[in-house]
GROMACS .gro file of C-alpha atoms in nm:
model
   52
    1UNK     CA    1   5.177   0.349  -1.670
    2UNK     CA    2   4.848   0.489  -1.825
    3UNK     CA    3   4.782   0.847  -1.956
    4UNK     CA    4   4.563   0.998  -1.709
    5UNK     CA    5   4.205   1.016  -1.949
    6UNK     CA    6   4.128   1.393  -2.150
    7UNK     CA    7   3.870   1.630  -2.016
    8UNK     CA    8   3.669   1.526  -2.234
    9UNK     CA    9   3.682   1.162  -2.179
   10UNK     CA   10   3.620   1.288  -1.832
   11UNK     CA   11   3.325   1.575  -1.890
   12UNK     CA   12   3.159   1.258  -2.098
   13UNK     CA   13   3.184   0.965  -1.814
   14UNK     CA   14   3.056   1.237  -1.530
   15UNK     CA   15   2.751   1.292  -1.738
   16UNK     CA   16   2.673   0.903  -1.870
   17UNK     CA   17   2.699   0.921  -1.410
   18UNK     CA   18   2.454   1.151  -1.377
   19UNK     CA   19   2.199   1.060  -1.674
   20UNK     CA   20   2.206   0.726  -1.415
   21UNK     CA   21   2.158   0.899  -1.126
   22UNK     CA   22   1.875   1.098  -1.260
   23UNK     CA   23   1.710   0.795  -1.421
   24UNK     CA   24   1.681   0.557  -1.088
   25UNK     CA   25   1.648   0.865  -0.922
   26UNK     CA   26   1.286   0.949  -1.167
   27UNK     CA   27   1.213   0.552  -1.136
   28UNK     CA   28   1.155   0.519  -0.786
   29UNK     CA   29   0.936   0.863  -0.747
   30UNK     CA   30   0.733   0.679  -1.024
   31UNK     CA   31   0.739   0.347  -0.834
   32UNK     CA   32   0.645   0.491  -0.513
   33UNK     CA   33   0.356   0.679  -0.708
   34UNK     CA   34   0.220   0.435  -0.816
   35UNK     CA   35   0.259   0.226  -0.523
   36UNK     CA   36   0.102   0.492  -0.322
   37UNK     CA   37   0.393   0.392  -0.087
   38UNK     CA   38   0.572   0.763  -0.064
   39UNK     CA   39   0.135   0.834   0.076
   40UNK     CA   40   0.175   0.587   0.339
   41UNK     CA   41   0.464   0.637   0.453
   42UNK     CA   42   0.359   1.034   0.522
   43UNK     CA   43   0.072   0.956   0.679
   44UNK     CA   44   0.207   0.691   0.909
   45UNK     CA   45   0.511   1.043   1.065
   46UNK     CA   46   0.218   1.253   1.056
   47UNK     CA   47   0.019   1.094   1.236
   48UNK     CA   48   0.341   0.978   1.489
   49UNK     CA   49   0.449   1.329   1.484
   50UNK     CA   50   0.066   1.399   1.610
   51UNK     CA   51   0.086   1.134   1.929
   52UNK     CA   52   0.466   1.273   2.031
   0.00000   0.00000   0.00000
């Protein structure tokens, strides 16, 4: 049986996971801005809301 990780190791792992999630989210936002995909989605949803 292996020993549980230390609190420091656990905190480091959580920090790494948070950094990865943050980096991925920022990249997705950048991609949306560059491609105008977000603007197109908002426009489409706004138009749909007025038709309903």
